[in-house]
Tab-separated table of C-alpha atoms in Angstrom:
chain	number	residue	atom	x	y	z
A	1	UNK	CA	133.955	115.980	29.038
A	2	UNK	CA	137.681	115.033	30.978
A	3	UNK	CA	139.760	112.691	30.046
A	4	UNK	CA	138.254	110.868	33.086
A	5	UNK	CA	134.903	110.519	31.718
A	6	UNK	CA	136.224	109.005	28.686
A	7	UNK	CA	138.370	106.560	30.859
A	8	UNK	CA	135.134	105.438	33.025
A	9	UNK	CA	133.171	105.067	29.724
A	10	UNK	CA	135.525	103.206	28.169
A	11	UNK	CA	135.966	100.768	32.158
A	12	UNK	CA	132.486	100.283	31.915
A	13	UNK	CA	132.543	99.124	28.422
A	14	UNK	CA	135.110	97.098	29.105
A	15	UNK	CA	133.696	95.240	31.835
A	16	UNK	CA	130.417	95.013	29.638
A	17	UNK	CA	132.149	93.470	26.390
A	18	UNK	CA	133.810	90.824	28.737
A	19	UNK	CA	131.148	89.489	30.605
A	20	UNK	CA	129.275	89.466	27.171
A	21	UNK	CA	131.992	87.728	25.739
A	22	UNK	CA	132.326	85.105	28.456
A	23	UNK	CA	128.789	84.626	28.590
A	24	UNK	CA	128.476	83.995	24.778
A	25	UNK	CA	131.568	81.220	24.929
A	26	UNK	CA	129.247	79.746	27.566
A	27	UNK	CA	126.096	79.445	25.806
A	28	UNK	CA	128.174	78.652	22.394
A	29	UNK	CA	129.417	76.072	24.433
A	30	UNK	CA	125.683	74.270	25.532
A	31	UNK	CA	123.916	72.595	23.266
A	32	UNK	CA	120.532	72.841	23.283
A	33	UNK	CA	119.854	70.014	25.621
A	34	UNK	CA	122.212	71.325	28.384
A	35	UNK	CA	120.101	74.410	28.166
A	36	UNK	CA	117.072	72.827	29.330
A	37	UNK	CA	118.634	71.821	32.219
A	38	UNK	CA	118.337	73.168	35.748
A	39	UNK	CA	121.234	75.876	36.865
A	40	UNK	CA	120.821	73.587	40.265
A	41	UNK	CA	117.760	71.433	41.313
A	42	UNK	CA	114.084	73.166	41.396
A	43	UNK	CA	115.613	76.551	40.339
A	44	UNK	CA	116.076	78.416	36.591
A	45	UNK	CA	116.285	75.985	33.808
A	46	UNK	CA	119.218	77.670	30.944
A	47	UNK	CA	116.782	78.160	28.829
A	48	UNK	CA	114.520	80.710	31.310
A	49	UNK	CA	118.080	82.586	31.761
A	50	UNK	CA	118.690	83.059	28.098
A	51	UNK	CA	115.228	84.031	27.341
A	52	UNK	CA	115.743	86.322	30.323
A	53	UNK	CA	118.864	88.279	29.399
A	54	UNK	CA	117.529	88.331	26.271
A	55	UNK	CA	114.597	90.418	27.387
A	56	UNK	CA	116.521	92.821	29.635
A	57	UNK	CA	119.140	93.379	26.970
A	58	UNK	CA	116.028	93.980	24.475
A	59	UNK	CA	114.949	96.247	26.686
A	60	UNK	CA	118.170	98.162	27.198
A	61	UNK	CA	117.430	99.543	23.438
A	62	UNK	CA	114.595	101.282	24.626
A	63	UNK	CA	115.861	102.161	27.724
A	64	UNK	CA	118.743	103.584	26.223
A	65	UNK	CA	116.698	105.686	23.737
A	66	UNK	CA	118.393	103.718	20.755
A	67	UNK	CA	114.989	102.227	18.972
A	68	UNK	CA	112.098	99.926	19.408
A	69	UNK	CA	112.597	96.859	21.321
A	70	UNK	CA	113.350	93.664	18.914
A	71	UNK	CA	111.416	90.880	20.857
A	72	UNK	CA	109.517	92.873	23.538
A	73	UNK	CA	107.132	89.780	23.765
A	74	UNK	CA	110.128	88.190	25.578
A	75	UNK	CA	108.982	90.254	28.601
A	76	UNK	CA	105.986	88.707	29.876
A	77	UNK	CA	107.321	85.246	29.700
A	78	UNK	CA	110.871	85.621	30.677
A	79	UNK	CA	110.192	89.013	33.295
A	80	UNK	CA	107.381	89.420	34.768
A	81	UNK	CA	106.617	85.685	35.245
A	82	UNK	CA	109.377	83.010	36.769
A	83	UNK	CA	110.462	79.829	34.579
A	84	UNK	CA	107.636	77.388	34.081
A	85	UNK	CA	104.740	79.605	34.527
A	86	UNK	CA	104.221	80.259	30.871
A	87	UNK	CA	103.497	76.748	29.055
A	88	UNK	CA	104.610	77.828	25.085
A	89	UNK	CA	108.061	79.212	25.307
A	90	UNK	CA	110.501	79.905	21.991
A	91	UNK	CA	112.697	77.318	21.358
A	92	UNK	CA	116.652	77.307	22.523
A	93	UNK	CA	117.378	77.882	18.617
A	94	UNK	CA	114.987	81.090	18.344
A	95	UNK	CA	116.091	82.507	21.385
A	96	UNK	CA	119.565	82.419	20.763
A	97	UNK	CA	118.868	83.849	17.304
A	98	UNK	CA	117.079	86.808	19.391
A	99	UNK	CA	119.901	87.081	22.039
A	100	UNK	CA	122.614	87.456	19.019
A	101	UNK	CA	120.166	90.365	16.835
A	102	UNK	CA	119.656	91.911	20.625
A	103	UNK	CA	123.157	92.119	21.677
A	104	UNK	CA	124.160	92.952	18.016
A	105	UNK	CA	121.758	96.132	17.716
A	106	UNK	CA	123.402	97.563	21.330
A	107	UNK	CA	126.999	96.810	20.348
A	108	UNK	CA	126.224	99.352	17.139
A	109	UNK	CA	124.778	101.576	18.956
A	110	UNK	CA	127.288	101.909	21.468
A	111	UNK	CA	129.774	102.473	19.037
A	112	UNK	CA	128.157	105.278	18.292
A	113	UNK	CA	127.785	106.988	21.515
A	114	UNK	CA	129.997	110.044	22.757
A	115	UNK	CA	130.831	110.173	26.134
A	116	UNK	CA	128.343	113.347	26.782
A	117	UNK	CA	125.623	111.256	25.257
A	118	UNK	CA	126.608	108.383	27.951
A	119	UNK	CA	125.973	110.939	30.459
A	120	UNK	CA	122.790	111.936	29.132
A	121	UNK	CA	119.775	110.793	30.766
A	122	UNK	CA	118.051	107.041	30.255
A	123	UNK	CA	114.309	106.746	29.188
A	124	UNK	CA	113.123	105.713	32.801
A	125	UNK	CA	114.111	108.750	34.762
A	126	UNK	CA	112.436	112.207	34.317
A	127	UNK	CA	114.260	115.527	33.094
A	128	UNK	CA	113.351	116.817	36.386
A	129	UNK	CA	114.747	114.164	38.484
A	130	UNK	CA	117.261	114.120	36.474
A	131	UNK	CA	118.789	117.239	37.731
A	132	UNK	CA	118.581	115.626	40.818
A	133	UNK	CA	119.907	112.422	40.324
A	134	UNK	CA	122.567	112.939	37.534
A	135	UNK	CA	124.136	109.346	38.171
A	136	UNK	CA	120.760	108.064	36.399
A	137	UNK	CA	122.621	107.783	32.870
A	138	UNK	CA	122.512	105.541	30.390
A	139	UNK	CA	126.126	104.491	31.056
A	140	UNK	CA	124.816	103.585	34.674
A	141	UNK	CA	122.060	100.871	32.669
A	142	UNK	CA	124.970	99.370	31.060
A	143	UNK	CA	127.124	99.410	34.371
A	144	UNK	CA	124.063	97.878	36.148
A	145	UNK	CA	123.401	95.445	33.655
A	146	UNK	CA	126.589	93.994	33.299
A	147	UNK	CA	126.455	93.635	36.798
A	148	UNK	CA	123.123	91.599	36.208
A	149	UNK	CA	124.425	89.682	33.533
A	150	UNK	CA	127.481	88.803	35.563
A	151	UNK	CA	125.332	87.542	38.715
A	152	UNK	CA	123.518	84.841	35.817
A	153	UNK	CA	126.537	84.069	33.830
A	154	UNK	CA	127.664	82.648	37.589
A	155	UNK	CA	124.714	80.233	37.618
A	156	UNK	CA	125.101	79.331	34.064
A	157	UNK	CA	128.467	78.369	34.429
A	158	UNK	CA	126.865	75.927	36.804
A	159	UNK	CA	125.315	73.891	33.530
A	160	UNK	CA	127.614	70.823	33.262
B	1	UNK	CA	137.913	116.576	37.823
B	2	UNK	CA	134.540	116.897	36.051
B	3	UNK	CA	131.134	116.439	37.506
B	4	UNK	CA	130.967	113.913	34.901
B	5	UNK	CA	133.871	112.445	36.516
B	6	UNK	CA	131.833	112.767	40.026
B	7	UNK	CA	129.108	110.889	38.847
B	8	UNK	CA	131.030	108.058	37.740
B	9	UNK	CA	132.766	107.134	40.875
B	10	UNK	CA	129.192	107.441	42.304
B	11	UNK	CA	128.035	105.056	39.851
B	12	UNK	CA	130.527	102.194	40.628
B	13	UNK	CA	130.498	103.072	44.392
B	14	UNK	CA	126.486	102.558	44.269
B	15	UNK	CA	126.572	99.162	42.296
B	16	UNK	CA	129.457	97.823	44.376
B	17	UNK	CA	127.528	99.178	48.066
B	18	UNK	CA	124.344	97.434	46.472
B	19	UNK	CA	125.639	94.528	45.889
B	20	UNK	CA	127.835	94.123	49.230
B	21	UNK	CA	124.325	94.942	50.990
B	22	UNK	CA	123.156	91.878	48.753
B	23	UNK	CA	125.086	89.578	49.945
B	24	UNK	CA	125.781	90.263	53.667
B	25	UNK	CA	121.651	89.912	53.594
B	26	UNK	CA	122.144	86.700	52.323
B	27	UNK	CA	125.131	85.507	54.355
B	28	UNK	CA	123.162	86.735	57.351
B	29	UNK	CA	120.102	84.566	56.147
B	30	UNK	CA	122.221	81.324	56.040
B	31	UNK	CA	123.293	79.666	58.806
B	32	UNK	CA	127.113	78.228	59.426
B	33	UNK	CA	125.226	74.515	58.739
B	34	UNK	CA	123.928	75.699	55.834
B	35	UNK	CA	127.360	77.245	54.579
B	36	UNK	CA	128.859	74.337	54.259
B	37	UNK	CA	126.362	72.858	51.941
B	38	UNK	CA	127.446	73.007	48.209
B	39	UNK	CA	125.679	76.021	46.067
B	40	UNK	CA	124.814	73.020	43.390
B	41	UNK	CA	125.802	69.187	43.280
B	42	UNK	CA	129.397	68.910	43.295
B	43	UNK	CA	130.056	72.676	42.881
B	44	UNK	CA	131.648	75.329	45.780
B	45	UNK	CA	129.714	75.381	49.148
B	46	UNK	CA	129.091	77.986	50.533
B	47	UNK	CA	132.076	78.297	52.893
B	48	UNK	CA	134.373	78.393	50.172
B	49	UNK	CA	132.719	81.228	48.753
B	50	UNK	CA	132.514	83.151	52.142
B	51	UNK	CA	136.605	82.411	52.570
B	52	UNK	CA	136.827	83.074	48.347
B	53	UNK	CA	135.244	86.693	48.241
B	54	UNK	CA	137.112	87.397	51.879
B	55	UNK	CA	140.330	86.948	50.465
B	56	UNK	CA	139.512	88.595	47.362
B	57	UNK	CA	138.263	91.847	49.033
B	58	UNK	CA	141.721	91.729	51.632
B	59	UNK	CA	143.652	91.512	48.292
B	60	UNK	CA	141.607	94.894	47.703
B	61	UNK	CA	143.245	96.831	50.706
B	62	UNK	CA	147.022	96.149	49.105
B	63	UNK	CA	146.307	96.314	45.332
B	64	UNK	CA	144.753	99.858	46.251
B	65	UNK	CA	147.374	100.720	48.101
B	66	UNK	CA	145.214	101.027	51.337
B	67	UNK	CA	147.368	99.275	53.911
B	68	UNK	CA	147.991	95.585	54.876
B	69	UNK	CA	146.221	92.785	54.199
B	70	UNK	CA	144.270	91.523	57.070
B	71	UNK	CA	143.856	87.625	56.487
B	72	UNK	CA	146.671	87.191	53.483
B	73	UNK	CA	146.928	83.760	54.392
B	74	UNK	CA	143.417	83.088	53.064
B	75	UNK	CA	144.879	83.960	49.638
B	76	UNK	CA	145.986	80.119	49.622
B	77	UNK	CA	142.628	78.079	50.767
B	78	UNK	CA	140.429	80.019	48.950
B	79	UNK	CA	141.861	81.476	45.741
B	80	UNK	CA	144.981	79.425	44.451
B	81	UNK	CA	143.353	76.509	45.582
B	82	UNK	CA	140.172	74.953	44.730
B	83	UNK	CA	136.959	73.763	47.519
B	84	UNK	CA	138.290	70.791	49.542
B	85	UNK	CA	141.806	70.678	48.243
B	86	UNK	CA	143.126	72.162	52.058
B	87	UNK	CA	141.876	69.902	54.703
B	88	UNK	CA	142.534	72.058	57.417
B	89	UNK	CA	139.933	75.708	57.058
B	90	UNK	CA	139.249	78.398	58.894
B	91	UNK	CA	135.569	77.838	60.606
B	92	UNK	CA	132.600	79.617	59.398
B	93	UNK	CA	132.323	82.033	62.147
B	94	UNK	CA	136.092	82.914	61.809
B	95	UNK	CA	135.493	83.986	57.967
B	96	UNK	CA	132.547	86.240	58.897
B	97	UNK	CA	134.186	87.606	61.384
B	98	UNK	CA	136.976	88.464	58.305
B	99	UNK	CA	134.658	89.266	56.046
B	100	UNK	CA	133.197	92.143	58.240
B	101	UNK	CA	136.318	93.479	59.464
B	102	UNK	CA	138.044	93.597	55.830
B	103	UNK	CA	134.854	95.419	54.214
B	104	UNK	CA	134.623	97.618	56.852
B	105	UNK	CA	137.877	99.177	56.313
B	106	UNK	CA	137.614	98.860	52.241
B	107	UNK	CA	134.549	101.177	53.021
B	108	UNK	CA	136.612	103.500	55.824
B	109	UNK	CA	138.843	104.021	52.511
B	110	UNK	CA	136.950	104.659	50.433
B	111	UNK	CA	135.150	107.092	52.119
B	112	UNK	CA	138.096	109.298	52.050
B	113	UNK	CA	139.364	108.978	48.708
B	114	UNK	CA	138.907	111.867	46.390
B	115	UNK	CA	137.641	112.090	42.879
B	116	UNK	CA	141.205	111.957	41.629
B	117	UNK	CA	142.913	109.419	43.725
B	118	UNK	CA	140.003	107.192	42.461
B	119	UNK	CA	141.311	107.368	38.981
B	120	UNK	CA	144.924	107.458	40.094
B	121	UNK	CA	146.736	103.540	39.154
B	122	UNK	CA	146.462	101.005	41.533
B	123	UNK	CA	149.643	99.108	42.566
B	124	UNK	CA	149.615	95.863	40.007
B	125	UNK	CA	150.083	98.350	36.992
B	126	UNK	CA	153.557	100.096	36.845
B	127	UNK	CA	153.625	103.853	35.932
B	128	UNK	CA	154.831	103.030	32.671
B	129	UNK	CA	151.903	100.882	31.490
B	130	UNK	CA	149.889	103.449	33.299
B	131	UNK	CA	150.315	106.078	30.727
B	132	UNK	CA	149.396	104.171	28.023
B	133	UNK	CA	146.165	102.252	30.059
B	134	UNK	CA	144.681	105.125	32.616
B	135	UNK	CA	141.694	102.670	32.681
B	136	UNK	CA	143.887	100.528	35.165
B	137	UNK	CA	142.791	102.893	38.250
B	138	UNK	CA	141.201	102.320	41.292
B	139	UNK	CA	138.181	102.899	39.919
B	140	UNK	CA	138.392	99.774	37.795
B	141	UNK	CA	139.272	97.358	40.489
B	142	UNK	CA	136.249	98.600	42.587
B	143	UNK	CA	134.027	98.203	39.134
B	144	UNK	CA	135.600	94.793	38.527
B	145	UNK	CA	135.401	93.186	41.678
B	146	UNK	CA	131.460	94.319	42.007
B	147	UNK	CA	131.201	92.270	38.962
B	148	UNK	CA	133.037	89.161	40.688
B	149	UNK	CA	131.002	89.419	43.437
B	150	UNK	CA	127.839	89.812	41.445
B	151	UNK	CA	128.659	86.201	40.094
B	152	UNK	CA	129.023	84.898	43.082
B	153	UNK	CA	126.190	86.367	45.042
B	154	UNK	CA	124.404	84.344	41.834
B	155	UNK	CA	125.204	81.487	43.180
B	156	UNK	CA	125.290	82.132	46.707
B	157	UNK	CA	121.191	82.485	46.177
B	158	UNK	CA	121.132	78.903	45.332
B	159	UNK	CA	121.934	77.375	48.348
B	160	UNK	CA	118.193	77.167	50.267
């Protein structure tokens, strides 16, 4: 470990916490109602994106190797299929409740982390490619999903 | 320099190449008609967001300490001021024709850089604050404006 590493752990982090942070004044800031709305006509209502980051976030604690996945039913409904396919969704309430414990869980865990472990290899990549591919690291996930996050906070910002 | 270190300007240089590919895929896909219609009702068109991340990334070549701006006077129309507060724009095909030029030589940069000018400061930190924040590198502005574009590539996909 250089000083370096510790420095790019501690940018990714960074840019992690403050998307997560902007993201949660944003949904703090919709009421229920809002979030059934459409991000712009025919395309994701709020609701489908929160039920959607909640599921990728979710599954960041297995990716990551942390523990088992909190609301992995989340996955077929806001993954696999697109918004409106599935006709019994959670409510707004329940999902934010999920998107809190979620984000919650990773937060601790982070904490936790030494740079070395952030280097270490995610669940989705094997030791032998691995060796190959070093940049596949679980501080990469979190640098790849804050750039997800980021892309949706954009549209939700488009809720009025 | 670590191979830790290595990996991590790999990281951010993926995410931000991903994402640039991203988006000039879906500037290509849109037409100049269609980049002037608005990304949702009453939000940014698309031509504001073209001439937005343009100026953004020129800002890039200074604030990295690259060389001179190439379209500074975009800074204006597209960041200080909001869509359809200057009457008087730059057409479509001139901001592509920006946008290409001033990515190309961000990427003519930063194919040159080393390991250690990437985490050397950028030029809106002083040396002073440097010291004590040695997150405020290159590095960072690269990892921080792949999250800005991110957002607005978000959007960007709304426009049909």
């Amino acid at each position: 470990m250089s000083n370096q590493s510790q420095i790019a752990v501690k940018m990714i982090l960074d840019l992690w916490n403050s998307r997560l942070k902007a993201t949660n004044e944003k949904f703090s800031n919709l009421t229920d109602e809002q979030l059934m709305q459409e991000i712009a006509p025919g395309r994701n209502r709020g609701i489908y994106l929160l039920g959607h980051l909640t599921a990728v976030h979710d599954h960041m604690l297995s990716i990551l190797d942390f523990e088992k996945q909190v609301c992995p039913q989340l996955h077929e409904t806001f993954i696999t299929k697109p918004d409106r396919a599935v006709a019994e969704i959670p409510s707004v309430s329940e999902l934010r409740g999920f998107w809190k414990t979620v984000n919650e869980k990773l937060a601790e865990h982070f904490s936790k982390l030494t740079v070395d472990e952030w280097f270490q290899k995610h669940t989705l990549v094997s030791e032998e490619d691995f060796v190959k591919e070093p940049h596949r690291n679980r501080l990469n996930i979190v640098a790849g999903r804050t750039v997800h996050l980021a892309g949706h906070l954009g549209q939700l910002l488009l809720i009025k």
